[in-house]
Short mmCIF file of C-alpha atoms in Angstrom, two decimals:
data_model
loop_
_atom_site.label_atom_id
_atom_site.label_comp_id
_atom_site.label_asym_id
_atom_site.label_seq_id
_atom_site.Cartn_x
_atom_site.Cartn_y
_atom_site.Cartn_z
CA UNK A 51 0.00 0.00 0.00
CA UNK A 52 1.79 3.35 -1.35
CA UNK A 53 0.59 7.00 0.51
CA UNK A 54 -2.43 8.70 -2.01
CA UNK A 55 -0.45 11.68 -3.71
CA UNK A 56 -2.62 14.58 -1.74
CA UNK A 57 -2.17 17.03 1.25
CA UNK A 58 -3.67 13.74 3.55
CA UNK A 59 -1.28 11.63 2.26
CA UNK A 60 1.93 14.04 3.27
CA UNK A 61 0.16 14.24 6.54
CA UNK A 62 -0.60 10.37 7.01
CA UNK A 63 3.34 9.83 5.90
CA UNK A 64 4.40 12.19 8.16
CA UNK A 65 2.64 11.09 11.10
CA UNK A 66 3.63 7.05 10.72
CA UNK A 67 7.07 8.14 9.37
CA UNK A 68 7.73 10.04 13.00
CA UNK A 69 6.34 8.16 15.17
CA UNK A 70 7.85 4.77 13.61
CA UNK A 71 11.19 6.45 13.58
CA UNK A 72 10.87 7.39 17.02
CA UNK A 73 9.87 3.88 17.73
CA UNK A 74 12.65 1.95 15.65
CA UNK A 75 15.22 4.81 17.00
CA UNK A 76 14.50 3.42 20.94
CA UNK A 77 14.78 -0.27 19.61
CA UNK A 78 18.70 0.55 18.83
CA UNK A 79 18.60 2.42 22.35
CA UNK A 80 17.94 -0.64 23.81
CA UNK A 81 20.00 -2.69 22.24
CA UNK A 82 23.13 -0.28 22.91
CA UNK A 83 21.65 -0.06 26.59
CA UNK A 84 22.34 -4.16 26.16
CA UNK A 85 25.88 -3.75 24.83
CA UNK A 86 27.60 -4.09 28.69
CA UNK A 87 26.85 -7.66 28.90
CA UNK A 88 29.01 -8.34 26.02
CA UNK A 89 31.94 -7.40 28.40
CA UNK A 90 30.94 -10.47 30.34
CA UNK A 91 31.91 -13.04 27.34
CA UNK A 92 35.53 -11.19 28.29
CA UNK A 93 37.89 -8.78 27.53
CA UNK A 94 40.38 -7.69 23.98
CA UNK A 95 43.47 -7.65 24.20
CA UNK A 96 44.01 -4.11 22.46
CA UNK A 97 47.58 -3.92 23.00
CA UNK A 98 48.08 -7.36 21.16
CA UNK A 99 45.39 -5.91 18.45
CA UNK A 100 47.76 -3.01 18.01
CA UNK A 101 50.74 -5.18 17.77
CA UNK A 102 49.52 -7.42 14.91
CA UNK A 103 47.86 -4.28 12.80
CA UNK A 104 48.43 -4.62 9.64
CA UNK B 40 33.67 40.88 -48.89
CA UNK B 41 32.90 42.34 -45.88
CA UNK B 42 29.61 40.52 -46.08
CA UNK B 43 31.48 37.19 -46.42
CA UNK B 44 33.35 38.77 -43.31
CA UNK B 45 30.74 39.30 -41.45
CA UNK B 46 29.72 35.92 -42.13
CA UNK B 47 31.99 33.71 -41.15
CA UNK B 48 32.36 35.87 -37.85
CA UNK B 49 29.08 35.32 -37.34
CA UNK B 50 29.58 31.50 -37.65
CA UNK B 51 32.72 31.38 -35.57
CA UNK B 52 30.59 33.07 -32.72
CA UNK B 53 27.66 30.59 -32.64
CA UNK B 54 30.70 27.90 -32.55
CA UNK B 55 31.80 29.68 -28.94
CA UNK B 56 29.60 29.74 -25.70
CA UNK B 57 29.31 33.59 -26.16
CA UNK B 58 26.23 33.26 -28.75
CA UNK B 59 24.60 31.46 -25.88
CA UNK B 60 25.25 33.14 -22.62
CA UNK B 61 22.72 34.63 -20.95
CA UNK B 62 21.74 36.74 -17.78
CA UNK B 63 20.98 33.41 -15.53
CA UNK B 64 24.75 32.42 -16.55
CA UNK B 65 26.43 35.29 -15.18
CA UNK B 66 23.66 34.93 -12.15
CA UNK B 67 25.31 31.64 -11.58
CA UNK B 68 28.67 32.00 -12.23
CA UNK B 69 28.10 34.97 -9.72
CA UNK B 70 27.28 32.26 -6.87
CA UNK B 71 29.84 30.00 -7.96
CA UNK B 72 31.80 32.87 -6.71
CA UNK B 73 29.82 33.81 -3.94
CA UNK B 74 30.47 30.25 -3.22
CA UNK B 75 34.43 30.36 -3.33
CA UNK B 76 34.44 33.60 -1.28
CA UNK B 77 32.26 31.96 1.64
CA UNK B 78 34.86 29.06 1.52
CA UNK B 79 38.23 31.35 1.57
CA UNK B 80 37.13 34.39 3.10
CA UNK B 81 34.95 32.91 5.84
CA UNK B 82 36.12 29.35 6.24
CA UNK B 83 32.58 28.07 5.83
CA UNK B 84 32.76 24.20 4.89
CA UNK B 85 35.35 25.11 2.42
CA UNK B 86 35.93 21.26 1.33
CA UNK B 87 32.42 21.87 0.04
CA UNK B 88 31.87 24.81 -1.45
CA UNK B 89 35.44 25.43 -3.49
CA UNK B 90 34.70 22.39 -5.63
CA UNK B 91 30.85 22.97 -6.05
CA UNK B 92 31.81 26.91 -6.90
CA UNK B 93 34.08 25.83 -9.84
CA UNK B 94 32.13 23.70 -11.19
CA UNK B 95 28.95 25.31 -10.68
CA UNK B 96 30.79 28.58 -12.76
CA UNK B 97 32.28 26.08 -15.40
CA UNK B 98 28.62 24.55 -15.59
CA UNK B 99 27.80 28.23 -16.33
CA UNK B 100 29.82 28.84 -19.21
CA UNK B 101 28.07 27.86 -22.42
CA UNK B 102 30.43 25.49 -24.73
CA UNK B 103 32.05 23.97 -21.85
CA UNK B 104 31.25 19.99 -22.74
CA UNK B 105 32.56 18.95 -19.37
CA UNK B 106 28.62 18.38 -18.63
CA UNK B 107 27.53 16.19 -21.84
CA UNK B 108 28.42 12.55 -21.83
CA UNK B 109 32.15 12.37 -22.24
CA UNK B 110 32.67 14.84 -20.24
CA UNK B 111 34.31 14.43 -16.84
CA UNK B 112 31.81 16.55 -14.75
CA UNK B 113 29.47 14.15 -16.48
CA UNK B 114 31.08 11.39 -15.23
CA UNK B 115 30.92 12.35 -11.70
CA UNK B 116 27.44 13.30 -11.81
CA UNK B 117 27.31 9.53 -12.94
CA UNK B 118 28.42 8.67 -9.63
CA UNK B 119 26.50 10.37 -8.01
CA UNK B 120 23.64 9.41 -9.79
CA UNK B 121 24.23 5.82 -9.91
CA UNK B 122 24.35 6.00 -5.82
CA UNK B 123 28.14 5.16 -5.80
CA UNK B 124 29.19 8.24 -4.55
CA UNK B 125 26.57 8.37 -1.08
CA UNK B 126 27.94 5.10 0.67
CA UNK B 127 31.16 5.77 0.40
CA UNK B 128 30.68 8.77 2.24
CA UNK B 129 29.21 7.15 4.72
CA UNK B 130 32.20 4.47 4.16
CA UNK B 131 35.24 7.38 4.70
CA UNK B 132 32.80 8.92 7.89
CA UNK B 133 32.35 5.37 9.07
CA UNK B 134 36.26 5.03 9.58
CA UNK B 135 36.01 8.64 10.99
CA UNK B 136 34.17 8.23 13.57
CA UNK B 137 33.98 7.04 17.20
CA UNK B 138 30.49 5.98 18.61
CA UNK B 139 31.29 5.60 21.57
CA UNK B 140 29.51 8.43 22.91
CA UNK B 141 26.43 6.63 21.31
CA UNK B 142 27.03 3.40 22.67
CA UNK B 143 27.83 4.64 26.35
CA UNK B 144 24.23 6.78 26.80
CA UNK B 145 21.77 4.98 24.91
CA UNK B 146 19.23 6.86 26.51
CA UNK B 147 20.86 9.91 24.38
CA UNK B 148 19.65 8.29 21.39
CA UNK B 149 16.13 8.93 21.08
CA UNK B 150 17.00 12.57 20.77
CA UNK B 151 17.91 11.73 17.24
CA UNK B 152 14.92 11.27 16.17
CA UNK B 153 13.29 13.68 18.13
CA UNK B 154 15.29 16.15 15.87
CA UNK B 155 13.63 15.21 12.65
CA UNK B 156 10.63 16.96 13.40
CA UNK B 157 11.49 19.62 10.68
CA UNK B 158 11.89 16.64 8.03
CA UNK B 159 8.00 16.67 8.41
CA UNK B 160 7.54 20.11 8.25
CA UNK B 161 9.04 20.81 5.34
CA UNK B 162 7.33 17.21 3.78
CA UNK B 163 4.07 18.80 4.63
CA UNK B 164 4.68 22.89 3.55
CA UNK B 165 6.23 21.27 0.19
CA UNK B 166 2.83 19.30 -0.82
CA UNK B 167 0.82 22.79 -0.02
CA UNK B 168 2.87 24.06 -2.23
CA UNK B 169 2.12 21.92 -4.90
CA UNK B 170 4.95 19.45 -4.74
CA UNK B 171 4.28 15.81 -5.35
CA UNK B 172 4.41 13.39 -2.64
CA UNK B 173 7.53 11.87 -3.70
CA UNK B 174 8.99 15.41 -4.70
CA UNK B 175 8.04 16.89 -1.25
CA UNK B 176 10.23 13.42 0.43
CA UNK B 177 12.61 14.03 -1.02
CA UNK B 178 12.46 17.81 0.13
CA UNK B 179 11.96 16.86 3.50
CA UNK B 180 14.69 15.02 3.93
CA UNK B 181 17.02 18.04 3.77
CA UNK B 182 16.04 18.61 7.56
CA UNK B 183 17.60 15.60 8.40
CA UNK B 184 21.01 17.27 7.84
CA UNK B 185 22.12 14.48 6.38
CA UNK B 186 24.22 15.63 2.77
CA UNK B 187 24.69 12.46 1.69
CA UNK B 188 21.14 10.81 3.28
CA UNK B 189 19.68 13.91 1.14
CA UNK B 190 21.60 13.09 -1.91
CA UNK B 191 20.79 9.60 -2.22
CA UNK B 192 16.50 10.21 -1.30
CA UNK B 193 16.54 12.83 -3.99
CA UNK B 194 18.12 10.64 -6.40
CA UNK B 195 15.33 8.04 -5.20
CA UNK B 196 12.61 9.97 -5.17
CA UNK B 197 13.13 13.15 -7.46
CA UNK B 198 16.20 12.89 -8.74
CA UNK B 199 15.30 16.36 -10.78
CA UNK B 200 15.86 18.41 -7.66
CA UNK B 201 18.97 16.78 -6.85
CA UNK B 202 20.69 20.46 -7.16
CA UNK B 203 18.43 22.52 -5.18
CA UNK B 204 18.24 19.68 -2.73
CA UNK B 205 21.87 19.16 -2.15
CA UNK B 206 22.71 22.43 -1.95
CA UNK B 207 20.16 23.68 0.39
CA UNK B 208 21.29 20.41 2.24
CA UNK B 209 25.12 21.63 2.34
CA UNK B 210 24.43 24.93 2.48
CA UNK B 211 22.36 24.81 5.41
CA UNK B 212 24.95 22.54 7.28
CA UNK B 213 27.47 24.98 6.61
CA UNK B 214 25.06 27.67 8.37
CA UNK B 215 24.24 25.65 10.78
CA UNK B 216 26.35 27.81 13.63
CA UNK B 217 24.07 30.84 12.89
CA UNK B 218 21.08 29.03 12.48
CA UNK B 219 20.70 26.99 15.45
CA UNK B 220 21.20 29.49 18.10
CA UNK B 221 18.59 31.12 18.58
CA UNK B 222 15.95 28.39 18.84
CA UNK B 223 18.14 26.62 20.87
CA UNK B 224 18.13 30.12 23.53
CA UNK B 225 14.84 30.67 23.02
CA UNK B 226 13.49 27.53 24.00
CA UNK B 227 15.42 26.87 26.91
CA UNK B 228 15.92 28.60 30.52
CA UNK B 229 19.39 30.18 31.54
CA UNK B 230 19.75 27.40 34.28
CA UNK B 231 19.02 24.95 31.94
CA UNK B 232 21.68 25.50 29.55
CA UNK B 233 23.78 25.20 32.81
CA UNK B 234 23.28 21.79 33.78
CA UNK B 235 26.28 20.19 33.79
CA UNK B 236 26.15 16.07 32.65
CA UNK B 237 27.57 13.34 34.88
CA UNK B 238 30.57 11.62 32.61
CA UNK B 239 30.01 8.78 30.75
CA UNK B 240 31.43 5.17 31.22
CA UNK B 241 34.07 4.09 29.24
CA UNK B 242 33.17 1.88 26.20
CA UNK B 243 35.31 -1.23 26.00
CA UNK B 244 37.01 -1.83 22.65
CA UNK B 245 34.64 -5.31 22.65
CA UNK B 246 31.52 -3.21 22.56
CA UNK B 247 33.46 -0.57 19.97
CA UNK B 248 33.73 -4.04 17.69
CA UNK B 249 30.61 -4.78 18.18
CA UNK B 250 28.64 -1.92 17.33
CA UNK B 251 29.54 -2.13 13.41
CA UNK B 252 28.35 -5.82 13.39
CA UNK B 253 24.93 -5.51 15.66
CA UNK B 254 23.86 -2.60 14.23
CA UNK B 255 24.90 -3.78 10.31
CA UNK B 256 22.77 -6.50 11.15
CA UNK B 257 20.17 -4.75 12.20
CA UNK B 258 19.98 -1.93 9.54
CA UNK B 259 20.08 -4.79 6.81
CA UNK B 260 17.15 -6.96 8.29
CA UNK B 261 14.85 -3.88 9.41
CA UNK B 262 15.56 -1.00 6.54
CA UNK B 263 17.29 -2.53 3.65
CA UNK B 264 16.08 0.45 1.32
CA UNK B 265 18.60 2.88 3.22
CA UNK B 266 21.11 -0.48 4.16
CA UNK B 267 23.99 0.56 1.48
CA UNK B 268 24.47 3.84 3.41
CA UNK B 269 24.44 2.38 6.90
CA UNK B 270 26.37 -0.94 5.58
CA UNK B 271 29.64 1.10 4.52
CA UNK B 272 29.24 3.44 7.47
CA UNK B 273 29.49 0.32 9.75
CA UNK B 274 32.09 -1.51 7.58
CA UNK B 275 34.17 2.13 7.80
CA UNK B 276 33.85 1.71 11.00
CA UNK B 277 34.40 -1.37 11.73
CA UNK B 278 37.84 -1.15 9.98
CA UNK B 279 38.96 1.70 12.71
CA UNK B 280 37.95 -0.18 15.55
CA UNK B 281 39.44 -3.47 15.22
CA UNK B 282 42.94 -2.02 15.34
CA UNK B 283 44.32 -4.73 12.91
CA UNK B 284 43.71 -2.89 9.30
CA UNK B 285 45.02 0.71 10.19
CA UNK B 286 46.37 1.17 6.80
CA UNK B 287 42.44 0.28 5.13
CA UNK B 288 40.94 2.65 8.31
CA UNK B 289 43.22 5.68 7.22
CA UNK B 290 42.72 5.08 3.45
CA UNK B 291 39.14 5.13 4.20
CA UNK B 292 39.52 8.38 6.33
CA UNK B 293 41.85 10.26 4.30
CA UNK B 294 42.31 8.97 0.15
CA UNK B 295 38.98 7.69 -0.11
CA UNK B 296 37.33 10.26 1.64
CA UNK B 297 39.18 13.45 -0.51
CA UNK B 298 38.98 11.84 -3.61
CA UNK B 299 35.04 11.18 -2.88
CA UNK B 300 34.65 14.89 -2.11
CA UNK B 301 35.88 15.86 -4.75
CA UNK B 302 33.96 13.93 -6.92
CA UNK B 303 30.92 14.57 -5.18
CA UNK B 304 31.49 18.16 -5.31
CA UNK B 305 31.91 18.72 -9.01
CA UNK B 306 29.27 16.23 -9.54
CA UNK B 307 26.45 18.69 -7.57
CA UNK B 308 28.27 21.85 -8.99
CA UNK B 309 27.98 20.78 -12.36
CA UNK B 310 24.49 20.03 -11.70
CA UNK B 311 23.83 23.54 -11.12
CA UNK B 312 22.98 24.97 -14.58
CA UNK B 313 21.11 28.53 -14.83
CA UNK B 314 18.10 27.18 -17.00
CA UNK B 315 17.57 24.31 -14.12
CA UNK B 316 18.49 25.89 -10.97
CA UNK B 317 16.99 29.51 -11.63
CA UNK B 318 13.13 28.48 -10.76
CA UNK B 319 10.68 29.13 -8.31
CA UNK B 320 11.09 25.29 -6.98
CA UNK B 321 14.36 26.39 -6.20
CA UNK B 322 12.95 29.25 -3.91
CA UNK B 323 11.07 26.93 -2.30
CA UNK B 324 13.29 24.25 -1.72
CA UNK B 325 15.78 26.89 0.24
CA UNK B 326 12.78 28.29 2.08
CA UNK B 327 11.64 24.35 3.14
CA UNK B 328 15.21 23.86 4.00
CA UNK B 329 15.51 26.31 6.30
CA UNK B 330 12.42 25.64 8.00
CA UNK B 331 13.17 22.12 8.13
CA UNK B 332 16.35 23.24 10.18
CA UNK B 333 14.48 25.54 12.35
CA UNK B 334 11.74 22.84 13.25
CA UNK B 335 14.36 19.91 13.79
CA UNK B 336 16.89 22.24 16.19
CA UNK B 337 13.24 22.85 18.26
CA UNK B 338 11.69 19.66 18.43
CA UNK B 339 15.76 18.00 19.31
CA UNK B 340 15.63 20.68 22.37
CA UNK B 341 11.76 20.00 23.18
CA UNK B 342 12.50 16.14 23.03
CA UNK B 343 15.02 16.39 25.80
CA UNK B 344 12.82 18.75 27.64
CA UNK B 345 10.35 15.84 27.26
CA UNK B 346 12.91 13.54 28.39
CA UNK B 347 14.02 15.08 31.52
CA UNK B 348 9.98 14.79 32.99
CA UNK B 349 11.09 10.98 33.09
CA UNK B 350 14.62 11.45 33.95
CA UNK B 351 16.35 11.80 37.72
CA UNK B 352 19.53 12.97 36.76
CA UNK B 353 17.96 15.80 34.38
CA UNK B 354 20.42 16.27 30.87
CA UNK B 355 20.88 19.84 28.77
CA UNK B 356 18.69 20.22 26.80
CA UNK B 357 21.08 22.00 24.45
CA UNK B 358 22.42 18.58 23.58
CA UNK B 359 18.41 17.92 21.63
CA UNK B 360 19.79 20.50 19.13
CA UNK B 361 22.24 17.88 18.28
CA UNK B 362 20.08 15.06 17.32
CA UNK B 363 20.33 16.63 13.88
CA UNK B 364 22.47 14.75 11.96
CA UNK B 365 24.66 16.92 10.80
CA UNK B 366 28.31 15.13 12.58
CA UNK B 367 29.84 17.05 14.05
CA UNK B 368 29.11 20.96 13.45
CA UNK B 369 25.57 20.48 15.56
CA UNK B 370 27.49 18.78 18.61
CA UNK B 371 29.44 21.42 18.57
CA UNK B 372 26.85 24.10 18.21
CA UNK B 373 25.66 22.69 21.43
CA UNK B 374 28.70 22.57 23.08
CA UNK B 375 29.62 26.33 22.03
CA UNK B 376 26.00 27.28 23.07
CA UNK B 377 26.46 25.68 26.64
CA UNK B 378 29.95 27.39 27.04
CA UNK B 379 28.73 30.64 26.78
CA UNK B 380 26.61 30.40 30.03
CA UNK B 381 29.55 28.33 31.85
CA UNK B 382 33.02 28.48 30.80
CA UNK B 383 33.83 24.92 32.17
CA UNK B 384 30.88 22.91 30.73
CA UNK B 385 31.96 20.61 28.14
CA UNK B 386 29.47 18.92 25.98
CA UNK B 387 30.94 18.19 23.26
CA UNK B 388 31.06 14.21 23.92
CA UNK B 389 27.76 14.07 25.49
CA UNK B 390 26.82 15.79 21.94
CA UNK B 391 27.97 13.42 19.85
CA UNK B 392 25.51 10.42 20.91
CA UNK B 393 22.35 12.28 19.49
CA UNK B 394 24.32 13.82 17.01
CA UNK B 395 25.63 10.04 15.73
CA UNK B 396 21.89 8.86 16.71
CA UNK B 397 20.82 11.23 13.88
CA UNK B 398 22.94 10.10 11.05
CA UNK B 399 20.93 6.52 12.10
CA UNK B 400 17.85 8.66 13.07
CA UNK B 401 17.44 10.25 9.14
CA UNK B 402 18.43 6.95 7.45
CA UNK B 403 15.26 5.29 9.57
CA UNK B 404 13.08 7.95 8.86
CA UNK B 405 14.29 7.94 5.00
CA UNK B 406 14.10 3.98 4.86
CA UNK B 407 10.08 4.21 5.89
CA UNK B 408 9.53 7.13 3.82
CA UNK B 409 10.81 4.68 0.67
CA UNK B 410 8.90 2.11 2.19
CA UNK B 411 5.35 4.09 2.50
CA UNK B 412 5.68 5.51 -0.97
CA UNK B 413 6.59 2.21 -2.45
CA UNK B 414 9.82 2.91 -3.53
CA UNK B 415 12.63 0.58 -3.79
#
């Protein structure tokens, strides 16, 4: 289903466009506000990573 | 004799540009230079505007076939066009950029979309002015402050106001220090552009790995229209953060990144041709812009007004300004805005996780825009 092509339409896209973005937008929040508990699987070595740049 | 003279004057001169130059040329070439001065003189985004100001005057000069197929202006406009150009932008900022001011105050991030406010705006003043949907999109999308976000929508949606559009886009960025200001002082109290935020935790360089991956991962299974953008970002990125490829993390920074400007830059300049770009659209695309700007530095500062009713540890609301995308001249618009009222408040990093939330904030908002109005 595409948006009609009138002055409702802009609204209507407007209106789900914000509000999904604002939805989808908190989604990645929480999954960053997740991203600690990878530093329980354990820790890089960035010194070694540094060593063996390439 | 004389006639036959006159004649084959006549002839040589409708072989030059002269026979074909008229009043919107020199109006052109005369930005083109306005363009060049801004850049030298004033220092405004001069990576920008020096390459768009040549070729916008070169564009100007009737003859010149550096615009018609064969032509190397041409040829850049091809990348552009053929939406090579946009991701590896986002590629060359990818490598760029740390977000780890994203990743350590994900609460931050919602502000980035509470900045796009003005994207709808301007959607919505566009159509009543007679725009079509798609047109008025692609219009929109300019408040995002997103150059090469706005580049790549136009060239999805209208790709015939692909020079107003990424103009107004760059333009506008470059302005951003004067325009921001005042909305940002107007809407907020003198104590409130005083708070002072508690420092962030330190992001591990796990998490830093990570954050390429997850998020490619996600962009790629939830918004594929806008996924080549976000993709190279991330891969960019991901090259900086893993410490092993340096070399392929300052390529992407520094070679890739110039020689992409440049093409870019000749590519939009070259675009800018009197008979297209002297219109009324044009009018109203740098009108839209601007209010698109104005609407998305409010609604940023109003979201984290918003966001303090359910916060203890209230945040500046100076740092909603930043949700625009524009990395990193609205973090620091924020962070210049809050050191005027307290020499020893630094926001700058606290900035920079709505501002980075934006760049993902506009490609969202662009990828359900495609998706609404059925375009792939």
């Amino acid at each position: 289903m595409t948006m009609p092509d009138t002055l409702y339409g802009a609204l209507m896209l407007s209106l789900v466009d914000f509000f999904a973005s604002l939805v989808m937008i908190s989604g990645i929040g929480v999954v960053l506000a997740l991203f600690p508990l990878l530093n329980r699987i354990g820790k890089v070595d960035e010194e070694a990573l540094r060593k063996t740049h390439h | 004799m004389i006639e036959q003279f006159l004649s084959f004057l006549g002839a040589l001169m409708d072989q030059t540009g002269l026979a074909h130059f008229w009043w919107g040329n020199v109006v052109m070439i005369a930005i083109g230079c306005a363009m060049i001065y801004l850049a030298v003189a004033k220092g405004y985004e001069p990576l920008l505007l020096v390459g768009i100001g040549f070729s916008c005057i070169i564009s100007n000069v009737p003859g010149s076939d550096l615009t018609q197929p064969g032509g190397l202006f041409h040829y850049a406009y091809q990348g552009v066009e053929l939406l090579i150009v946009p991701p590896l932008i986002f590629f060359g900022v990818g490598a760029m950029t740390d977000f780890a001011p994203m990743i350590a105050n994900p609460k931050l991030v919602i502000l980035g979309a509470a900045a796009h406010l003005g994207i709808f705006v301007a959607l919505i003043g566009a159509k009543l002015l007679g725009f079509t949907l798609n047109e008025a999109g692609a219009i929109g999308i300019i408040g995002g402050a997103d150059g090469p976000m706005a580049i790549f929508m136009a060239i999805k949606l209208a790709p015939h106001l692909l020079p107003q559009i990424s103009v107004a886009a760059y333009s506008y960025m470059a302005l951003m220090p004067l325009i921001q200001p005042p909305v940002m002082k107007l809407l907020t109290t003198h104590d409130e552009r005083r708070i002072r935020m508690k420092q962030s935790r330190q992001v591990t360089r796990l998490e830093k790995i990570a954050f390429p991956i997850v998020i490619g991962i996600i962009v790629n299974l939830f918004f594929p229209p806008v996924a080549p953008l976000i993709t190279m970002l991330m891969l960019g990125n991901l090259f900086r953060e893993v410490l092993v490829v340096n070399r392929l993390a300052k390529t992407a920074a520094n070679e890739v990144m110039n020689v992409i400007i440049i093409v870019l830059t000749v590519a939009i300049g070259s675009t800018m041709a009197a008979d297209k770009f002297l219109t009324i659209d044009t009018i109203e695309i740098v009108g839209l812009g601007l209010i698109a700007f104005l609407f998305g530095t409010g609604s940023g500062v109003i979201g984290a007004k918003i966001l303090n009713l359910f916060l203890k540890e209230k945040i500046n609301p100076l740092l909603g300004s930043a949700g625009i995308a524009s990395v990193p001249i609205a973090a620091r618009v924020s962070h210049n805005v809050a050191l005027e009222y307290d020499s020893e408040n630094y926001l700058i990093y606290h900035a920079m996780g709505p501002n980075l939330a934006g760049v993902f904030g506009t490609a969202i908002s662009g990828a359900i825009m495609l998706a609404l109005l059925g375009v792939k």
